[in-house]
């Protein structure tokens, strides 16, 4: 599955429509490129920001946050929505520290809750309902995260899940690794379920948007 699903010129065009980011976010993009760290990237990040603005999200929970790049998009949306809170959750202490530095430099320090630990358990333990939940944890754990997400998302809230095309591996019938099968299972759980209205947006590595009825 070497051939990209979306022609490069189309992806380049879509990428070119994303407005420029502040220098700190550009530095995060460069850092991800140099270190090969899998951030959501500008186009999917801007889509997340747009959805969070559209539903006036004030409480956002991220599962699998990395060094804070996707968090920065949600923090920007929540700030522009009038304020609220964004949960940054990752099990690596060093990434959490890096995120803290980046997000403080961007001026979002006050609205972020930092948690070092397993993301699904942290969501289970969190109080209240969320307007938007973003899932970017290890892909084999996607199916088991759904019941907790469904419980913690408000009716009318949105779940966003990254990597739902998984670099085209989902189309390889011989690939039954736990990650690839985890993505296929979550896709089935969300698309064959009257509790969710779900679309797969084929930008970058596939972003799934699921509206909780
Ligand atoms: C794909 S990266 C996050 C990228 C980030 N969302 C972004 O776009 O900037 C996922 C991160 O979450 C961590 N992770 C994966 N599964 C996790 C889990 N169940 N609980 C906590 N952290 C997890 C990984 O180690 C990795 O650092």
PDB file of C-alpha atoms and ligand atoms in Angstrom:
ATOM      1  CA  UNK A   1       0.000   0.000   0.000  1.00  0.00           C
ATOM      2  CA  UNK A   2       2.698   2.467  -1.062  1.00  0.00           C
ATOM      3  CA  UNK A   3       0.513   4.700  -3.215  1.00  0.00           C
ATOM      4  CA  UNK A   4      -0.987   7.591  -1.235  1.00  0.00           C
ATOM      5  CA  UNK A   5      -4.804   7.587  -1.332  1.00  0.00           C
ATOM      6  CA  UNK A   6      -4.948  11.331  -1.846  1.00  0.00           C
ATOM      7  CA  UNK A   7      -2.783  12.682  -4.672  1.00  0.00           C
ATOM      8  CA  UNK A   8       0.068  14.788  -3.309  1.00  0.00           C
ATOM      9  CA  UNK A   9      -0.970  17.863  -5.315  1.00  0.00           C
ATOM     10  CA  UNK A  10      -4.466  17.728  -3.783  1.00  0.00           C
ATOM     11  CA  UNK A  11      -3.067  17.332  -0.257  1.00  0.00           C
ATOM     12  CA  UNK A  12      -0.609  20.198  -0.902  1.00  0.00           C
ATOM     13  CA  UNK A  13      -3.506  22.377  -2.079  1.00  0.00           C
ATOM     14  CA  UNK A  14      -5.624  21.558   1.011  1.00  0.00           C
ATOM     15  CA  UNK A  15      -2.588  22.194   3.249  1.00  0.00           C
ATOM     16  CA  UNK A  16      -2.013  25.560   1.558  1.00  0.00           C
ATOM     17  CA  UNK A  17      -5.478  26.749   2.656  1.00  0.00           C
ATOM     18  CA  UNK A  18      -4.588  26.535   6.362  1.00  0.00           C
ATOM     19  CA  UNK A  19      -3.748  30.005   7.733  1.00  0.00           C
ATOM     20  CA  UNK A  20      -0.252  30.500   9.098  1.00  0.00           C
ATOM     21  CA  UNK A  21       0.402  29.594  12.718  1.00  0.00           C
ATOM     22  CA  UNK A  22       2.218  31.535  15.453  1.00  0.00           C
ATOM     23  CA  UNK A  23       6.011  30.963  15.546  1.00  0.00           C
ATOM     24  CA  UNK A  24       5.730  28.657  18.611  1.00  0.00           C
ATOM     25  CA  UNK A  25       3.360  26.330  16.733  1.00  0.00           C
ATOM     26  CA  UNK A  26       5.574  26.434  13.657  1.00  0.00           C
ATOM     27  CA  UNK A  27       8.499  25.450  15.886  1.00  0.00           C
ATOM     28  CA  UNK A  28       6.447  22.488  17.172  1.00  0.00           C
ATOM     29  CA  UNK A  29       5.732  21.419  13.575  1.00  0.00           C
ATOM     30  CA  UNK A  30       9.447  21.603  12.752  1.00  0.00           C
ATOM     31  CA  UNK A  31      10.345  19.675  15.912  1.00  0.00           C
ATOM     32  CA  UNK A  32       7.861  16.921  14.981  1.00  0.00           C
ATOM     33  CA  UNK A  33       9.379  16.685  11.516  1.00  0.00           C
ATOM     34  CA  UNK A  34      12.944  16.454  12.808  1.00  0.00           C
ATOM     35  CA  UNK A  35      12.148  13.941  15.547  1.00  0.00           C
ATOM     36  CA  UNK A  36       9.570  12.033  13.501  1.00  0.00           C
ATOM     37  CA  UNK A  37       6.990  12.532  16.245  1.00  0.00           C
ATOM     38  CA  UNK A  38       3.445  11.844  14.991  1.00  0.00           C
ATOM     39  CA  UNK A  39       1.547  15.102  15.534  1.00  0.00           C
ATOM     40  CA  UNK A  40      -1.838  15.673  13.922  1.00  0.00           C
ATOM     41  CA  UNK A  41      -0.328  18.337  11.629  1.00  0.00           C
ATOM     42  CA  UNK A  42      -1.678  21.737  10.504  1.00  0.00           C
ATOM     43  CA  UNK A  43      -4.562  20.609   8.255  1.00  0.00           C
ATOM     44  CA  UNK A  44      -6.126  18.141  10.698  1.00  0.00           C
ATOM     45  CA  UNK A  45      -5.306  20.491  13.584  1.00  0.00           C
ATOM     46  CA  UNK A  46      -7.152  23.321  11.865  1.00  0.00           C
ATOM     47  CA  UNK A  47     -10.119  21.007  11.280  1.00  0.00           C
ATOM     48  CA  UNK A  48     -10.163  20.170  15.016  1.00  0.00           C
ATOM     49  CA  UNK A  49     -10.024  23.889  15.817  1.00  0.00           C
ATOM     50  CA  UNK A  50     -12.869  24.576  13.376  1.00  0.00           C
ATOM     51  CA  UNK A  51     -15.133  21.882  14.866  1.00  0.00           C
ATOM     52  CA  UNK A  52     -14.405  23.101  18.407  1.00  0.00           C
ATOM     53  CA  UNK A  53     -15.377  26.633  17.325  1.00  0.00           C
ATOM     54  CA  UNK A  54     -18.523  25.409  15.545  1.00  0.00           C
ATOM     55  CA  UNK A  55     -19.887  23.696  18.641  1.00  0.00           C
ATOM     56  CA  UNK A  56     -18.639  26.451  20.995  1.00  0.00           C
ATOM     57  CA  UNK A  57     -16.646  23.864  22.941  1.00  0.00           C
ATOM     58  CA  UNK A  58     -15.617  24.944  26.420  1.00  0.00           C
ATOM     59  CA  UNK A  59     -14.570  21.592  27.885  1.00  0.00           C
ATOM     60  CA  UNK A  60     -12.232  19.484  25.743  1.00  0.00           C
ATOM     61  CA  UNK A  61     -10.558  16.203  26.718  1.00  0.00           C
ATOM     62  CA  UNK A  62      -7.594  14.840  24.741  1.00  0.00           C
ATOM     63  CA  UNK A  63      -6.558  11.190  25.005  1.00  0.00           C
ATOM     64  CA  UNK A  64      -2.924  10.833  23.905  1.00  0.00           C
ATOM     65  CA  UNK A  65      -1.640  14.392  23.822  1.00  0.00           C
ATOM     66  CA  UNK A  66       2.072  14.267  22.942  1.00  0.00           C
ATOM     67  CA  UNK A  67       4.053  17.492  23.346  1.00  0.00           C
ATOM     68  CA  UNK A  68       0.966  19.662  23.062  1.00  0.00           C
ATOM     69  CA  UNK A  69       0.512  20.405  19.347  1.00  0.00           C
ATOM     70  CA  UNK A  70      -3.093  19.185  19.021  1.00  0.00           C
ATOM     71  CA  UNK A  71      -3.736  20.659  22.478  1.00  0.00           C
ATOM     72  CA  UNK A  72      -2.695  24.075  21.168  1.00  0.00           C
ATOM     73  CA  UNK A  73      -5.412  23.959  18.482  1.00  0.00           C
ATOM     74  CA  UNK A  74      -8.082  23.059  21.059  1.00  0.00           C
ATOM     75  CA  UNK A  75      -6.779  25.630  23.536  1.00  0.00           C
ATOM     76  CA  UNK A  76      -7.016  28.311  20.859  1.00  0.00           C
ATOM     77  CA  UNK A  77     -10.620  27.322  20.077  1.00  0.00           C
ATOM     78  CA  UNK A  78     -11.662  27.221  23.735  1.00  0.00           C
ATOM     79  CA  UNK A  79     -10.029  30.606  24.367  1.00  0.00           C
ATOM     80  CA  UNK A  80     -11.828  32.138  21.384  1.00  0.00           C
ATOM     81  CA  UNK A  81     -15.064  30.494  22.568  1.00  0.00           C
ATOM     82  CA  UNK A  82     -14.830  32.568  25.738  1.00  0.00           C
ATOM     83  CA  UNK A  83     -12.681  30.331  27.922  1.00  0.00           C
ATOM     84  CA  UNK A  84     -12.927  26.905  29.508  1.00  0.00           C
ATOM     85  CA  UNK A  85     -10.592  23.956  29.965  1.00  0.00           C
ATOM     86  CA  UNK A  86      -8.572  21.498  27.925  1.00  0.00           C
ATOM     87  CA  UNK A  87      -7.254  18.234  29.389  1.00  0.00           C
ATOM     88  CA  UNK A  88      -3.770  17.223  28.223  1.00  0.00           C
ATOM     89  CA  UNK A  89      -3.198  13.539  29.017  1.00  0.00           C
ATOM     90  CA  UNK A  90      -0.173  11.456  28.142  1.00  0.00           C
ATOM     91  CA  UNK A  91       1.677   8.753  30.043  1.00  0.00           C
ATOM     92  CA  UNK A  92       5.140  10.156  29.334  1.00  0.00           C
ATOM     93  CA  UNK A  93       6.248  12.711  31.924  1.00  0.00           C
ATOM     94  CA  UNK A  94       8.800  14.348  29.636  1.00  0.00           C
ATOM     95  CA  UNK A  95       6.177  14.985  26.916  1.00  0.00           C
ATOM     96  CA  UNK A  96       3.889  16.504  29.523  1.00  0.00           C
ATOM     97  CA  UNK A  97       6.708  18.838  30.613  1.00  0.00           C
ATOM     98  CA  UNK A  98       7.443  19.843  27.003  1.00  0.00           C
ATOM     99  CA  UNK A  99       3.735  20.504  26.424  1.00  0.00           C
ATOM    100  CA  UNK A 100       3.616  22.689  29.501  1.00  0.00           C
ATOM    101  CA  UNK A 101       6.474  24.830  28.151  1.00  0.00           C
ATOM    102  CA  UNK A 102       4.993  25.151  24.627  1.00  0.00           C
ATOM    103  CA  UNK A 103       1.440  25.882  25.770  1.00  0.00           C
ATOM    104  CA  UNK A 104       2.593  28.437  28.339  1.00  0.00           C
ATOM    105  CA  UNK A 105       4.642  30.168  25.630  1.00  0.00           C
ATOM    106  CA  UNK A 106       1.469  30.312  23.511  1.00  0.00           C
ATOM    107  CA  UNK A 107      -0.397  31.916  26.418  1.00  0.00           C
ATOM    108  CA  UNK A 108      -2.693  28.961  27.133  1.00  0.00           C
ATOM    109  CA  UNK A 109      -1.132  27.924  30.453  1.00  0.00           C
ATOM    110  CA  UNK A 110      -4.174  28.827  32.537  1.00  0.00           C
ATOM    111  CA  UNK A 111      -6.772  26.684  30.770  1.00  0.00           C
ATOM    112  CA  UNK A 112      -4.862  23.381  30.497  1.00  0.00           C
ATOM    113  CA  UNK A 113      -5.072  20.503  32.999  1.00  0.00           C
ATOM    114  CA  UNK A 114      -1.978  18.306  32.717  1.00  0.00           C
ATOM    115  CA  UNK A 115      -2.266  14.628  33.637  1.00  0.00           C
ATOM    116  CA  UNK A 116       0.523  12.067  33.365  1.00  0.00           C
ATOM    117  CA  UNK A 117      -1.090   8.649  33.143  1.00  0.00           C
ATOM    118  CA  UNK A 118      -3.217   6.281  31.118  1.00  0.00           C
ATOM    119  CA  UNK A 119      -5.684   8.370  29.151  1.00  0.00           C
ATOM    120  CA  UNK A 120      -8.848   6.218  29.220  1.00  0.00           C
ATOM    121  CA  UNK A 121      -8.594   5.749  32.986  1.00  0.00           C
ATOM    122  CA  UNK A 122      -7.982   9.494  33.413  1.00  0.00           C
ATOM    123  CA  UNK A 123     -11.135  10.214  31.395  1.00  0.00           C
ATOM    124  CA  UNK A 124     -13.086   7.677  33.468  1.00  0.00           C
ATOM    125  CA  UNK A 125     -11.958   9.512  36.626  1.00  0.00           C
ATOM    126  CA  UNK A 126     -12.660  13.023  35.290  1.00  0.00           C
ATOM    127  CA  UNK A 127     -15.760  14.734  36.595  1.00  0.00           C
ATOM    128  CA  UNK A 128     -18.492  16.247  34.442  1.00  0.00           C
ATOM    129  CA  UNK A 129     -19.287  15.990  30.756  1.00  0.00           C
ATOM    130  CA  UNK A 130     -17.175  17.234  27.844  1.00  0.00           C
ATOM    131  CA  UNK A 131     -18.213  19.096  24.694  1.00  0.00           C
ATOM    132  CA  UNK A 132     -15.466  17.544  22.614  1.00  0.00           C
ATOM    133  CA  UNK A 133     -13.218  14.513  23.077  1.00  0.00           C
ATOM    134  CA  UNK A 134     -10.171  13.916  20.880  1.00  0.00           C
ATOM    135  CA  UNK A 135      -8.726  10.400  20.696  1.00  0.00           C
ATOM    136  CA  UNK A 136      -5.133   9.800  19.567  1.00  0.00           C
ATOM    137  CA  UNK A 137      -4.001   6.939  21.852  1.00  0.00           C
ATOM    138  CA  UNK A 138      -2.458   3.628  20.758  1.00  0.00           C
ATOM    139  CA  UNK A 139      -4.728   2.328  18.043  1.00  0.00           C
ATOM    140  CA  UNK A 140      -5.272  -1.148  19.517  1.00  0.00           C
ATOM    141  CA  UNK A 141      -6.949   0.585  22.466  1.00  0.00           C
ATOM    142  CA  UNK A 142      -9.426   2.564  20.342  1.00  0.00           C
ATOM    143  CA  UNK A 143     -12.365   0.089  20.630  1.00  0.00           C
ATOM    144  CA  UNK A 144     -12.166  -0.237  24.412  1.00  0.00           C
ATOM    145  CA  UNK A 145     -12.025   3.540  24.850  1.00  0.00           C
ATOM    146  CA  UNK A 146     -15.440   4.075  23.207  1.00  0.00           C
ATOM    147  CA  UNK A 147     -17.773   3.169  26.133  1.00  0.00           C
ATOM    148  CA  UNK A 148     -15.933   5.612  28.426  1.00  0.00           C
ATOM    149  CA  UNK A 149     -15.968   8.321  25.749  1.00  0.00           C
ATOM    150  CA  UNK A 150     -19.708   7.785  25.146  1.00  0.00           C
ATOM    151  CA  UNK A 151     -20.343   8.175  28.865  1.00  0.00           C
ATOM    152  CA  UNK A 152     -18.270  11.369  29.210  1.00  0.00           C
ATOM    153  CA  UNK A 153     -19.343  13.226  26.062  1.00  0.00           C
ATOM    154  CA  UNK A 154     -22.436  15.411  26.351  1.00  0.00           C
ATOM    155  CA  UNK A 155     -25.346  14.768  23.972  1.00  0.00           C
ATOM    156  CA  UNK A 156     -24.603  16.960  20.940  1.00  0.00           C
ATOM    157  CA  UNK A 157     -20.883  16.704  21.653  1.00  0.00           C
ATOM    158  CA  UNK A 158     -18.274  15.616  19.109  1.00  0.00           C
ATOM    159  CA  UNK A 159     -15.696  12.853  19.173  1.00  0.00           C
ATOM    160  CA  UNK A 160     -12.697  13.342  16.871  1.00  0.00           C
ATOM    161  CA  UNK A 161     -10.395  10.377  16.219  1.00  0.00           C
ATOM    162  CA  UNK A 162      -7.090  10.601  14.350  1.00  0.00           C
ATOM    163  CA  UNK A 163      -5.353   8.043  12.099  1.00  0.00           C
ATOM    164  CA  UNK A 164      -8.519   6.307  10.944  1.00  0.00           C
ATOM    165  CA  UNK A 165      -6.909   5.469   7.560  1.00  0.00           C
ATOM    166  CA  UNK A 166      -3.750   4.287   9.330  1.00  0.00           C
ATOM    167  CA  UNK A 167      -1.428   5.027   6.415  1.00  0.00           C
ATOM    168  CA  UNK A 168      -3.720   2.895   4.204  1.00  0.00           C
ATOM    169  CA  UNK A 169      -3.103  -0.241   6.268  1.00  0.00           C
ATOM    170  CA  UNK A 170      -6.850  -0.651   6.844  1.00  0.00           C
ATOM    171  CA  UNK A 171      -7.130  -1.614   3.138  1.00  0.00           C
ATOM    172  CA  UNK A 172      -4.572  -4.390   3.434  1.00  0.00           C
ATOM    173  CA  UNK A 173      -6.670  -7.522   4.035  1.00  0.00           C
ATOM    174  CA  UNK A 174      -3.567  -9.363   5.262  1.00  0.00           C
ATOM    175  CA  UNK A 175      -2.872  -6.809   7.984  1.00  0.00           C
ATOM    176  CA  UNK A 176      -4.448  -8.012  11.200  1.00  0.00           C
ATOM    177  CA  UNK A 177      -2.081  -6.325  13.619  1.00  0.00           C
ATOM    178  CA  UNK A 178      -3.836  -5.173  16.808  1.00  0.00           C
ATOM    179  CA  UNK A 179      -3.549  -1.510  15.771  1.00  0.00           C
ATOM    180  CA  UNK A 180      -5.060  -1.983  12.297  1.00  0.00           C
ATOM    181  CA  UNK A 181      -7.844  -4.208  13.610  1.00  0.00           C
ATOM    182  CA  UNK A 182      -8.444  -1.736  16.442  1.00  0.00           C
ATOM    183  CA  UNK A 183      -9.103   1.017  13.895  1.00  0.00           C
ATOM    184  CA  UNK A 184     -11.403  -1.243  11.851  1.00  0.00           C
ATOM    185  CA  UNK A 185     -13.361  -2.189  14.984  1.00  0.00           C
ATOM    186  CA  UNK A 186     -13.793   1.405  16.119  1.00  0.00           C
ATOM    187  CA  UNK A 187     -14.945   2.348  12.596  1.00  0.00           C
ATOM    188  CA  UNK A 188     -17.602  -0.383  12.769  1.00  0.00           C
ATOM    189  CA  UNK A 189     -18.692   0.614  16.270  1.00  0.00           C
ATOM    190  CA  UNK A 190     -19.196   4.252  15.268  1.00  0.00           C
ATOM    191  CA  UNK A 191     -20.714   3.818  11.818  1.00  0.00           C
ATOM    192  CA  UNK A 192     -23.225   1.066  12.626  1.00  0.00           C
ATOM    193  CA  UNK A 193     -24.681   2.792  15.629  1.00  0.00           C
ATOM    194  CA  UNK A 194     -27.750   5.070  15.773  1.00  0.00           C
ATOM    195  CA  UNK A 195     -26.213   6.882  18.776  1.00  0.00           C
ATOM    196  CA  UNK A 196     -23.557   8.434  16.515  1.00  0.00           C
ATOM    197  CA  UNK A 197     -23.531  10.416  13.251  1.00  0.00           C
ATOM    198  CA  UNK A 198     -20.113   9.697  11.809  1.00  0.00           C
ATOM    199  CA  UNK A 199     -18.034  10.817   8.819  1.00  0.00           C
ATOM    200  CA  UNK A 200     -14.476  10.004   7.849  1.00  0.00           C
ATOM    201  CA  UNK A 201     -12.588  13.010   6.471  1.00  0.00           C
ATOM    202  CA  UNK A 202      -9.700  11.790   4.299  1.00  0.00           C
ATOM    203  CA  UNK A 203      -7.204  14.535   5.140  1.00  0.00           C
ATOM    204  CA  UNK A 204      -3.705  13.470   6.132  1.00  0.00           C
ATOM    205  CA  UNK A 205      -4.157  10.078   7.876  1.00  0.00           C
ATOM    206  CA  UNK A 206      -7.956  10.166   8.135  1.00  0.00           C
ATOM    207  CA  UNK A 207      -9.884  12.118  10.761  1.00  0.00           C
ATOM    208  CA  UNK A 208     -13.167  10.655  12.001  1.00  0.00           C
ATOM    209  CA  UNK A 209     -15.841  13.052  13.224  1.00  0.00           C
ATOM    210  CA  UNK A 210     -18.599  11.502  15.293  1.00  0.00           C
ATOM    211  CA  UNK A 211     -21.527  13.531  16.611  1.00  0.00           C
ATOM    212  CA  UNK A 212     -23.171  12.063  19.702  1.00  0.00           C
ATOM    213  CA  UNK A 213     -26.936  12.106  19.159  1.00  0.00           C
TER     214      UNK A 213
HETATM  215  C1  LIG B   1       0.106  10.238  18.324  1.00  0.00           C
HETATM  216  S1  LIG B   1       0.891  10.850  19.740  1.00  0.00           S
HETATM  217  C2  LIG B   1       0.048  12.322  20.149  1.00  0.00           C
HETATM  218  C3  LIG B   1       0.090  13.427  19.191  1.00  0.00           C
HETATM  219  C4  LIG B   1      -0.747  14.605  19.622  1.00  0.00           C
HETATM  220  N1  LIG B   1      -2.152  14.244  19.748  1.00  0.00           N
HETATM  221  C5  LIG B   1      -0.602  15.709  18.608  1.00  0.00           C
HETATM  222  O1  LIG B   1      -1.219  15.620  17.547  1.00  0.00           O
HETATM  223  O2  LIG B   1       0.135  16.651  18.887  1.00  0.00           O
HETATM  224  C6  LIG B   1       0.199   9.829  21.018  1.00  0.00           C
HETATM  225  C7  LIG B   1       0.870  10.002  22.347  1.00  0.00           C
HETATM  226  O3  LIG B   1       0.048   9.431  23.345  1.00  0.00           O
HETATM  227  C8  LIG B   1       0.746   8.423  24.087  1.00  0.00           C
HETATM  228  N2  LIG B   1      -0.240   7.381  24.400  1.00  0.00           N
HETATM  229  C9  LIG B   1      -0.658   6.359  23.618  1.00  0.00           C
HETATM  230  N3  LIG B   1      -1.607   5.641  24.230  1.00  0.00           N
HETATM  231  C10 LIG B   1      -1.808   6.224  25.435  1.00  0.00           C
HETATM  232  C11 LIG B   1      -2.668   5.955  26.526  1.00  0.00           C
HETATM  233  N4  LIG B   1      -3.525   4.928  26.487  1.00  0.00           N
HETATM  234  N5  LIG B   1      -2.602   6.750  27.610  1.00  0.00           N
HETATM  235  C12 LIG B   1      -1.741   7.804  27.653  1.00  0.00           C
HETATM  236  N6  LIG B   1      -0.895   8.124  26.662  1.00  0.00           N
HETATM  237  C13 LIG B   1      -0.931   7.351  25.553  1.00  0.00           C
HETATM  238  C14 LIG B   1       1.858   7.961  23.161  1.00  0.00           C
HETATM  239  O4  LIG B   1       2.930   7.438  23.898  1.00  0.00           O
HETATM  240  C15 LIG B   1       2.206   9.270  22.433  1.00  0.00           C
HETATM  241  O5  LIG B   1       3.104  10.040  23.168  1.00  0.00           O
END
